[in-house]
Amino acid sequence: MASTADIKNGVVLSIDGQLWSVIEFQHVKPGKGGAFVRTKLKNVVSGKVVDRTYNAGAKIDIENVDRRDFTYLYNDGDNFVFMDVEDYDQINVGAATVGDAAHFLLENQQVQIALNNGNPLYVELPASVVLEITYTEPGLQGDRSSAGTKAATVETGYEIQVPLFLETGTKVKVDTRTGDYLGRVN
C-alpha cells in the first residue's frame, strides 16, 4: 500500500476494482484544517474522467502498468495476435480490448499495448497512419479540395470522408483518434 505522497502524473491507481490513471494532481494545504490531495483521474479502459479528493496520508493502491511495443501480426476471429518486439512472444488481444483501433490496424504495424499483470488493458496506435483508398466514387471534372467530401473505403475496410478529387489507389494519412482525413501521401 502506498500513500497520497506517492501520487504522480501517469501513476495508475486501483479503485473499487477498476484502474484509473492520474492525469493531474494538486497537494493543497489550507490555512485551517488538514491537507488534502485533489486529483483528476481517467479510467484506463473506458476513458471516463473524474475528480477525486484524498486526505493527506490516506492509503491508496498503486498498480503496475507496463507499456510495451508490439507488432500486429493478424486477426484470428475475435482475437488480434500481436508479437512483442523484444522477446518475440505472441499474445492474443480480444476485439473488445482493441476497440476502434481495429479500423486502422495493418499487418506488421507497430503499436503500444498497456499490460497489467500480463493482461492487456488497451492498444495505443500512433497519432496517424497511412492507408490506401481501395474504393471511392470517381471524381468529376471541376471537383476541388474545398467543394466537399465523399465516402471512401480504406484497405482495412473502414470508411472515411475524403475530398472529392481523391481517387481509388491514393494513399492518405488518417488520424487514428478521430478517423479524420489529414492529407495525401506521395
JSON list of C-alpha atoms in Angstrom, two decimals:
[
{"chain": "A", "resi": 1, "resn": "MET", "atom": "CA", "xyz": [0.00, 0.00, 0.00]},
{"chain": "A", "resi": 2, "resn": "ALA", "atom": "CA", "xyz": [1.18, 3.48, -0.84]},
{"chain": "A", "resi": 3, "resn": "SER", "atom": "CA", "xyz": [0.06, 6.87, 0.45]},
{"chain": "A", "resi": 4, "resn": "THR", "atom": "CA", "xyz": [-1.10, 10.06, -1.26]},
{"chain": "A", "resi": 5, "resn": "ALA", "atom": "CA", "xyz": [2.52, 11.34, -1.18]},
{"chain": "A", "resi": 6, "resn": "ASP", "atom": "CA", "xyz": [3.28, 8.78, -3.94]},
{"chain": "A", "resi": 7, "resn": "ILE", "atom": "CA", "xyz": [0.72, 10.24, -6.39]},
{"chain": "A", "resi": 8, "resn": "LYS", "atom": "CA", "xyz": [2.32, 11.49, -9.61]},
{"chain": "A", "resi": 9, "resn": "ASN", "atom": "CA", "xyz": [1.07, 12.12, -13.14]},
{"chain": "A", "resi": 10, "resn": "GLY", "atom": "CA", "xyz": [0.77, 8.84, -15.05]},
{"chain": "A", "resi": 11, "resn": "VAL", "atom": "CA", "xyz": [0.54, 6.62, -11.95]},
{"chain": "A", "resi": 12, "resn": "VAL", "atom": "CA", "xyz": [-2.24, 4.01, -12.17]},
{"chain": "A", "resi": 13, "resn": "LEU", "atom": "CA", "xyz": [-4.46, 3.53, -9.11]},
{"chain": "A", "resi": 14, "resn": "SER", "atom": "CA", "xyz": [-6.78, 0.62, -8.34]},
{"chain": "A", "resi": 15, "resn": "ILE", "atom": "CA", "xyz": [-10.11, 1.99, -7.06]},
{"chain": "A", "resi": 16, "resn": "ASP", "atom": "CA", "xyz": [-13.10, -0.33, -6.50]},
{"chain": "A", "resi": 17, "resn": "GLY", "atom": "CA", "xyz": [-11.60, -2.97, -8.80]},
{"chain": "A", "resi": 18, "resn": "GLN", "atom": "CA", "xyz": [-11.07, -0.55, -11.70]},
{"chain": "A", "resi": 19, "resn": "LEU", "atom": "CA", "xyz": [-7.83, 1.01, -12.95]},
{"chain": "A", "resi": 20, "resn": "TRP", "atom": "CA", "xyz": [-7.57, 4.82, -13.03]},
{"chain": "A", "resi": 21, "resn": "SER", "atom": "CA", "xyz": [-4.63, 6.83, -14.40]},
{"chain": "A", "resi": 22, "resn": "VAL", "atom": "CA", "xyz": [-3.70, 10.13, -12.70]},
{"chain": "A", "resi": 23, "resn": "ILE", "atom": "CA", "xyz": [-3.95, 12.98, -15.24]},
{"chain": "A", "resi": 24, "resn": "GLU", "atom": "CA", "xyz": [-3.24, 15.78, -12.79]},
{"chain": "A", "resi": 25, "resn": "PHE", "atom": "CA", "xyz": [-2.88, 16.18, -9.04]},
{"chain": "A", "resi": 26, "resn": "GLN", "atom": "CA", "xyz": [-2.53, 19.07, -6.62]},
{"chain": "A", "resi": 27, "resn": "HIS", "atom": "CA", "xyz": [-1.43, 18.95, -2.99]},
{"chain": "A", "resi": 28, "resn": "VAL", "atom": "CA", "xyz": [-3.49, 21.53, -1.07]},
{"chain": "A", "resi": 29, "resn": "LYS", "atom": "CA", "xyz": [-2.68, 22.77, 2.45]},
{"chain": "A", "resi": 30, "resn": "PRO", "atom": "CA", "xyz": [-5.34, 25.23, 3.54]},
{"chain": "A", "resi": 31, "resn": "GLY", "atom": "CA", "xyz": [-4.71, 27.62, 6.42]},
{"chain": "A", "resi": 32, "resn": "LYS", "atom": "CA", "xyz": [-7.35, 25.86, 8.51]},
{"chain": "A", "resi": 33, "resn": "GLY", "atom": "CA", "xyz": [-7.94, 22.12, 8.59]},
{"chain": "A", "resi": 34, "resn": "GLY", "atom": "CA", "xyz": [-5.95, 19.18, 7.26]},
{"chain": "A", "resi": 35, "resn": "ALA", "atom": "CA", "xyz": [-4.06, 18.97, 3.99]},
{"chain": "A", "resi": 36, "resn": "PHE", "atom": "CA", "xyz": [-5.55, 17.04, 1.06]},
{"chain": "A", "resi": 37, "resn": "VAL", "atom": "CA", "xyz": [-4.72, 15.93, -2.48]},
{"chain": "A", "resi": 38, "resn": "ARG", "atom": "CA", "xyz": [-7.02, 16.89, -5.36]},
{"chain": "A", "resi": 39, "resn": "THR", "atom": "CA", "xyz": [-6.73, 14.52, -8.36]},
{"chain": "A", "resi": 40, "resn": "LYS", "atom": "CA", "xyz": [-8.16, 14.20, -11.85]},
{"chain": "A", "resi": 41, "resn": "LEU", "atom": "CA", "xyz": [-8.39, 10.50, -12.80]},
{"chain": "A", "resi": 42, "resn": "LYS", "atom": "CA", "xyz": [-9.03, 8.81, -16.16]},
{"chain": "A", "resi": 43, "resn": "ASN", "atom": "CA", "xyz": [-10.42, 5.29, -16.37]},
{"chain": "A", "resi": 44, "resn": "VAL", "atom": "CA", "xyz": [-7.81, 3.20, -18.19]},
{"chain": "A", "resi": 45, "resn": "VAL", "atom": "CA", "xyz": [-10.38, 1.07, -20.04]},
{"chain": "A", "resi": 46, "resn": "SER", "atom": "CA", "xyz": [-13.37, 3.37, -20.69]},
{"chain": "A", "resi": 47, "resn": "GLY", "atom": "CA", "xyz": [-11.61, 6.76, -20.81]},
{"chain": "A", "resi": 48, "resn": "LYS", "atom": "CA", "xyz": [-14.08, 8.37, -18.35]},
{"chain": "A", "resi": 49, "resn": "VAL", "atom": "CA", "xyz": [-12.55, 11.29, -16.40]},
{"chain": "A", "resi": 50, "resn": "VAL", "atom": "CA", "xyz": [-13.49, 12.03, -12.74]},
{"chain": "A", "resi": 51, "resn": "ASP", "atom": "CA", "xyz": [-12.26, 14.33, -9.97]},
{"chain": "A", "resi": 52, "resn": "ARG", "atom": "CA", "xyz": [-11.40, 12.74, -6.63]},
{"chain": "A", "resi": 53, "resn": "THR", "atom": "CA", "xyz": [-10.08, 14.18, -3.37]},
{"chain": "A", "resi": 54, "resn": "TYR", "atom": "CA", "xyz": [-7.98, 12.30, -0.80]},
{"chain": "A", "resi": 55, "resn": "ASN", "atom": "CA", "xyz": [-6.95, 13.34, 2.71]},
{"chain": "A", "resi": 56, "resn": "ALA", "atom": "CA", "xyz": [-3.18, 13.73, 3.01]},
{"chain": "A", "resi": 57, "resn": "GLY", "atom": "CA", "xyz": [-1.56, 10.46, 4.12]},
{"chain": "A", "resi": 58, "resn": "ALA", "atom": "CA", "xyz": [-4.53, 8.30, 3.04]},
{"chain": "A", "resi": 59, "resn": "LYS", "atom": "CA", "xyz": [-3.63, 4.81, 1.82]},
{"chain": "A", "resi": 60, "resn": "ILE", "atom": "CA", "xyz": [-4.02, 4.15, -1.93]},
{"chain": "A", "resi": 61, "resn": "ASP", "atom": "CA", "xyz": [-3.47, 1.13, -4.18]},
{"chain": "A", "resi": 62, "resn": "ILE", "atom": "CA", "xyz": [-0.88, 1.77, -6.93]},
{"chain": "A", "resi": 63, "resn": "GLU", "atom": "CA", "xyz": [-0.97, -0.75, -9.79]},
{"chain": "A", "resi": 64, "resn": "ASN", "atom": "CA", "xyz": [1.93, -1.65, -12.07]},
{"chain": "A", "resi": 65, "resn": "VAL", "atom": "CA", "xyz": [1.06, -0.95, -15.72]},
{"chain": "A", "resi": 66, "resn": "ASP", "atom": "CA", "xyz": [3.69, -1.87, -18.29]},
{"chain": "A", "resi": 67, "resn": "ARG", "atom": "CA", "xyz": [3.52, -0.19, -21.73]},
{"chain": "A", "resi": 68, "resn": "ARG", "atom": "CA", "xyz": [5.44, -2.27, -24.28]},
{"chain": "A", "resi": 69, "resn": "ASP", "atom": "CA", "xyz": [5.98, -2.16, -28.04]},
{"chain": "A", "resi": 70, "resn": "PHE", "atom": "CA", "xyz": [4.29, -4.85, -30.12]},
{"chain": "A", "resi": 71, "resn": "THR", "atom": "CA", "xyz": [3.91, -5.66, -33.81]},
{"chain": "A", "resi": 72, "resn": "TYR", "atom": "CA", "xyz": [0.43, -6.51, -35.11]},
{"chain": "A", "resi": 73, "resn": "LEU", "atom": "CA", "xyz": [0.52, -9.88, -36.91]},
{"chain": "A", "resi": 74, "resn": "TYR", "atom": "CA", "xyz": [-3.00, -10.95, -37.90]},
{"chain": "A", "resi": 75, "resn": "ASN", "atom": "CA", "xyz": [-6.69, -11.19, -36.94]},
{"chain": "A", "resi": 76, "resn": "ASP", "atom": "CA", "xyz": [-7.78, -14.62, -35.69]},
{"chain": "A", "resi": 77, "resn": "GLY", "atom": "CA", "xyz": [-11.58, -14.43, -35.50]},
{"chain": "A", "resi": 78, "resn": "ASP", "atom": "CA", "xyz": [-12.44, -12.44, -32.36]},
{"chain": "A", "resi": 79, "resn": "ASN", "atom": "CA", "xyz": [-8.78, -12.09, -31.33]},
{"chain": "A", "resi": 80, "resn": "PHE", "atom": "CA", "xyz": [-5.95, -9.97, -32.65]},
{"chain": "A", "resi": 81, "resn": "VAL", "atom": "CA", "xyz": [-2.47, -11.50, -32.48]},
{"chain": "A", "resi": 82, "resn": "PHE", "atom": "CA", "xyz": [0.47, -9.25, -31.52]},
{"chain": "A", "resi": 83, "resn": "MET", "atom": "CA", "xyz": [4.19, -10.04, -31.15]},
{"chain": "A", "resi": 84, "resn": "ASP", "atom": "CA", "xyz": [6.42, -8.45, -28.50]},
{"chain": "A", "resi": 85, "resn": "VAL", "atom": "CA", "xyz": [9.33, -6.75, -30.32]},
{"chain": "A", "resi": 86, "resn": "GLU", "atom": "CA", "xyz": [11.80, -7.58, -27.51]},
{"chain": "A", "resi": 87, "resn": "ASP", "atom": "CA", "xyz": [11.26, -11.27, -26.76]},
{"chain": "A", "resi": 88, "resn": "TYR", "atom": "CA", "xyz": [9.06, -12.28, -29.76]},
{"chain": "A", "resi": 89, "resn": "ASP", "atom": "CA", "xyz": [6.30, -13.69, -27.52]},
{"chain": "A", "resi": 90, "resn": "GLN", "atom": "CA", "xyz": [2.85, -13.62, -29.11]},
{"chain": "A", "resi": 91, "resn": "ILE", "atom": "CA", "xyz": [-0.26, -12.52, -27.25]},
{"chain": "A", "resi": 92, "resn": "ASN", "atom": "CA", "xyz": [-3.93, -12.64, -28.20]},
{"chain": "A", "resi": 93, "resn": "VAL", "atom": "CA", "xyz": [-5.93, -9.49, -27.53]},
{"chain": "A", "resi": 94, "resn": "GLY", "atom": "CA", "xyz": [-9.74, -9.60, -27.66]},
{"chain": "A", "resi": 95, "resn": "ALA", "atom": "CA", "xyz": [-11.70, -7.40, -30.06]},
{"chain": "A", "resi": 96, "resn": "ALA", "atom": "CA", "xyz": [-13.32, -5.56, -27.13]},
{"chain": "A", "resi": 97, "resn": "THR", "atom": "CA", "xyz": [-9.89, -4.55, -25.80]},
{"chain": "A", "resi": 98, "resn": "VAL", "atom": "CA", "xyz": [-8.65, -3.43, -29.25]},
{"chain": "A", "resi": 99, "resn": "GLY", "atom": "CA", "xyz": [-11.82, -1.38, -29.81]},
{"chain": "A", "resi": 100, "resn": "ASP", "atom": "CA", "xyz": [-11.78, 1.27, -32.53]},
{"chain": "A", "resi": 101, "resn": "ALA", "atom": "CA", "xyz": [-8.05, 0.74, -33.11]},
{"chain": "A", "resi": 102, "resn": "ALA", "atom": "CA", "xyz": [-9.08, -2.25, -35.28]},
{"chain": "A", "resi": 103, "resn": "HIS", "atom": "CA", "xyz": [-10.19, 0.21, -38.01]},
{"chain": "A", "resi": 104, "resn": "PHE", "atom": "CA", "xyz": [-6.58, 1.32, -38.51]},
{"chain": "A", "resi": 105, "resn": "LEU", "atom": "CA", "xyz": [-4.53, -1.84, -37.92]},
{"chain": "A", "resi": 106, "resn": "LEU", "atom": "CA", "xyz": [-2.37, -3.13, -40.77]},
{"chain": "A", "resi": 107, "resn": "GLU", "atom": "CA", "xyz": [-0.15, -6.20, -40.61]},
{"chain": "A", "resi": 108, "resn": "ASN", "atom": "CA", "xyz": [3.37, -5.53, -39.27]},
{"chain": "A", "resi": 109, "resn": "GLN", "atom": "CA", "xyz": [2.27, -2.20, -37.76]},
{"chain": "A", "resi": 110, "resn": "GLN", "atom": "CA", "xyz": [3.97, -1.06, -34.53]},
{"chain": "A", "resi": 111, "resn": "VAL", "atom": "CA", "xyz": [1.64, -0.39, -31.57]},
{"chain": "A", "resi": 112, "resn": "GLN", "atom": "CA", "xyz": [1.95, 0.02, -27.81]},
{"chain": "A", "resi": 113, "resn": "ILE", "atom": "CA", "xyz": [-0.04, -2.25, -25.51]},
{"chain": "A", "resi": 114, "resn": "ALA", "atom": "CA", "xyz": [-0.56, -1.48, -21.82]},
{"chain": "A", "resi": 115, "resn": "LEU", "atom": "CA", "xyz": [-0.32, -4.64, -19.70]},
{"chain": "A", "resi": 116, "resn": "ASN", "atom": "CA", "xyz": [-1.36, -5.14, -16.07]},
{"chain": "A", "resi": 117, "resn": "ASN", "atom": "CA", "xyz": [-0.21, -8.47, -14.58]},
{"chain": "A", "resi": 118, "resn": "GLY", "atom": "CA", "xyz": [0.09, -9.86, -18.12]},
{"chain": "A", "resi": 119, "resn": "ASN", "atom": "CA", "xyz": [-3.47, -8.83, -19.09]},
{"chain": "A", "resi": 120, "resn": "PRO", "atom": "CA", "xyz": [-3.80, -6.36, -21.98]},
{"chain": "A", "resi": 121, "resn": "LEU", "atom": "CA", "xyz": [-5.72, -3.22, -20.98]},
{"chain": "A", "resi": 122, "resn": "TYR", "atom": "CA", "xyz": [-5.74, -1.22, -24.23]},
{"chain": "A", "resi": 123, "resn": "VAL", "atom": "CA", "xyz": [-3.96, -0.83, -27.58]},
{"chain": "A", "resi": 124, "resn": "GLU", "atom": "CA", "xyz": [-2.37, 2.54, -28.36]},
{"chain": "A", "resi": 125, "resn": "LEU", "atom": "CA", "xyz": [-1.78, 3.42, -32.03]},
{"chain": "A", "resi": 126, "resn": "PRO", "atom": "CA", "xyz": [0.46, 6.13, -33.47]},
{"chain": "A", "resi": 127, "resn": "ALA", "atom": "CA", "xyz": [-1.35, 9.50, -33.85]},
{"chain": "A", "resi": 128, "resn": "SER", "atom": "CA", "xyz": [-1.78, 8.91, -37.60]},
{"chain": "A", "resi": 129, "resn": "VAL", "atom": "CA", "xyz": [-1.43, 6.06, -40.10]},
{"chain": "A", "resi": 130, "resn": "VAL", "atom": "CA", "xyz": [-1.04, 5.89, -43.87]},
{"chain": "A", "resi": 131, "resn": "LEU", "atom": "CA", "xyz": [-3.76, 3.85, -45.60]},
{"chain": "A", "resi": 132, "resn": "GLU", "atom": "CA", "xyz": [-4.60, 3.25, -49.25]},
{"chain": "A", "resi": 133, "resn": "ILE", "atom": "CA", "xyz": [-8.08, 4.00, -50.61]},
{"chain": "A", "resi": 134, "resn": "THR", "atom": "CA", "xyz": [-9.49, 0.76, -52.03]},
{"chain": "A", "resi": 135, "resn": "TYR", "atom": "CA", "xyz": [-12.81, 2.17, -53.25]},
{"chain": "A", "resi": 136, "resn": "THR", "atom": "CA", "xyz": [-14.36, 5.57, -53.80]},
{"chain": "A", "resi": 137, "resn": "GLU", "atom": "CA", "xyz": [-16.70, 7.06, -56.38]},
{"chain": "A", "resi": 138, "resn": "PRO", "atom": "CA", "xyz": [-14.80, 8.63, -59.28]},
{"chain": "A", "resi": 139, "resn": "GLY", "atom": "CA", "xyz": [-14.29, 12.38, -59.10]},
{"chain": "A", "resi": 140, "resn": "LEU", "atom": "CA", "xyz": [-15.76, 14.71, -61.71]},
{"chain": "A", "resi": 141, "resn": "GLN", "atom": "CA", "xyz": [-14.06, 17.45, -63.69]},
{"chain": "A", "resi": 142, "resn": "GLY", "atom": "CA", "xyz": [-14.07, 20.63, -61.63]},
{"chain": "A", "resi": 143, "resn": "ASP", "atom": "CA", "xyz": [-14.03, 18.92, -58.21]},
{"chain": "A", "resi": 144, "resn": "ARG", "atom": "CA", "xyz": [-11.89, 20.96, -55.84]},
{"chain": "A", "resi": 145, "resn": "SER", "atom": "CA", "xyz": [-10.50, 20.34, -52.38]},
{"chain": "A", "resi": 146, "resn": "SER", "atom": "CA", "xyz": [-12.80, 22.94, -50.80]},
{"chain": "A", "resi": 147, "resn": "ALA", "atom": "CA", "xyz": [-16.00, 21.80, -52.54]},
{"chain": "A", "resi": 148, "resn": "GLY", "atom": "CA", "xyz": [-16.97, 19.00, -50.14]},
{"chain": "A", "resi": 149, "resn": "THR", "atom": "CA", "xyz": [-16.32, 15.40, -49.23]},
{"chain": "A", "resi": 150, "resn": "LYS", "atom": "CA", "xyz": [-17.29, 11.89, -50.29]},
{"chain": "A", "resi": 151, "resn": "ALA", "atom": "CA", "xyz": [-17.08, 8.46, -48.68]},
{"chain": "A", "resi": 152, "resn": "ALA", "atom": "CA", "xyz": [-14.00, 6.31, -49.31]},
{"chain": "A", "resi": 153, "resn": "THR", "atom": "CA", "xyz": [-13.16, 2.80, -48.11]},
{"chain": "A", "resi": 154, "resn": "VAL", "atom": "CA", "xyz": [-9.55, 2.26, -46.99]},
{"chain": "A", "resi": 155, "resn": "GLU", "atom": "CA", "xyz": [-7.58, -1.02, -47.08]},
{"chain": "A", "resi": 156, "resn": "THR", "atom": "CA", "xyz": [-8.66, -2.02, -43.55]},
{"chain": "A", "resi": 157, "resn": "GLY", "atom": "CA", "xyz": [-12.33, -1.88, -44.63]},
{"chain": "A", "resi": 158, "resn": "TYR", "atom": "CA", "xyz": [-13.06, 1.30, -42.65]},
{"chain": "A", "resi": 159, "resn": "GLU", "atom": "CA", "xyz": [-14.97, 4.14, -44.34]},
{"chain": "A", "resi": 160, "resn": "ILE", "atom": "CA", "xyz": [-13.73, 7.74, -44.04]},
{"chain": "A", "resi": 161, "resn": "GLN", "atom": "CA", "xyz": [-14.69, 11.08, -45.59]},
{"chain": "A", "resi": 162, "resn": "VAL", "atom": "CA", "xyz": [-12.20, 12.46, -48.15]},
{"chain": "A", "resi": 163, "resn": "PRO", "atom": "CA", "xyz": [-12.14, 15.43, -50.58]},
{"chain": "A", "resi": 164, "resn": "LEU", "atom": "CA", "xyz": [-13.93, 14.91, -53.90]},
{"chain": "A", "resi": 165, "resn": "PHE", "atom": "CA", "xyz": [-10.76, 14.89, -56.05]},
{"chain": "A", "resi": 166, "resn": "LEU", "atom": "CA", "xyz": [-9.21, 11.77, -54.44]},
{"chain": "A", "resi": 167, "resn": "GLU", "atom": "CA", "xyz": [-9.31, 8.52, -56.42]},
{"chain": "A", "resi": 168, "resn": "THR", "atom": "CA", "xyz": [-9.02, 4.79, -55.72]},
{"chain": "A", "resi": 169, "resn": "GLY", "atom": "CA", "xyz": [-5.38, 3.78, -55.07]},
{"chain": "A", "resi": 170, "resn": "THR", "atom": "CA", "xyz": [-4.39, 7.07, -53.42]},
{"chain": "A", "resi": 171, "resn": "LYS", "atom": "CA", "xyz": [-2.51, 6.80, -50.13]},
{"chain": "A", "resi": 172, "resn": "VAL", "atom": "CA", "xyz": [-3.91, 9.06, -47.42]},
{"chain": "A", "resi": 173, "resn": "LYS", "atom": "CA", "xyz": [-2.93, 9.96, -43.86]},
{"chain": "A", "resi": 174, "resn": "VAL", "atom": "CA", "xyz": [-5.70, 9.26, -41.31]},
{"chain": "A", "resi": 175, "resn": "ASP", "atom": "CA", "xyz": [-5.96, 10.45, -37.68]},
{"chain": "A", "resi": 176, "resn": "THR", "atom": "CA", "xyz": [-6.32, 7.29, -35.52]},
{"chain": "A", "resi": 177, "resn": "ARG", "atom": "CA", "xyz": [-8.13, 9.10, -32.69]},
{"chain": "A", "resi": 178, "resn": "THR", "atom": "CA", "xyz": [-10.97, 10.61, -34.78]},
{"chain": "A", "resi": 179, "resn": "GLY", "atom": "CA", "xyz": [-10.82, 8.80, -38.15]},
{"chain": "A", "resi": 180, "resn": "ASP", "atom": "CA", "xyz": [-10.44, 12.13, -39.97]},
{"chain": "A", "resi": 181, "resn": "TYR", "atom": "CA", "xyz": [-8.63, 12.55, -43.30]},
{"chain": "A", "resi": 182, "resn": "LEU", "atom": "CA", "xyz": [-5.38, 14.51, -42.76]},
{"chain": "A", "resi": 183, "resn": "GLY", "atom": "CA", "xyz": [-3.90, 14.65, -46.26]},
{"chain": "A", "resi": 184, "resn": "ARG", "atom": "CA", "xyz": [-2.46, 12.80, -49.23]},
{"chain": "A", "resi": 185, "resn": "VAL", "atom": "CA", "xyz": [0.84, 10.91, -49.05]},
{"chain": "A", "resi": 186, "resn": "ASN", "atom": "CA", "xyz": [3.08, 10.81, -52.11]}
]
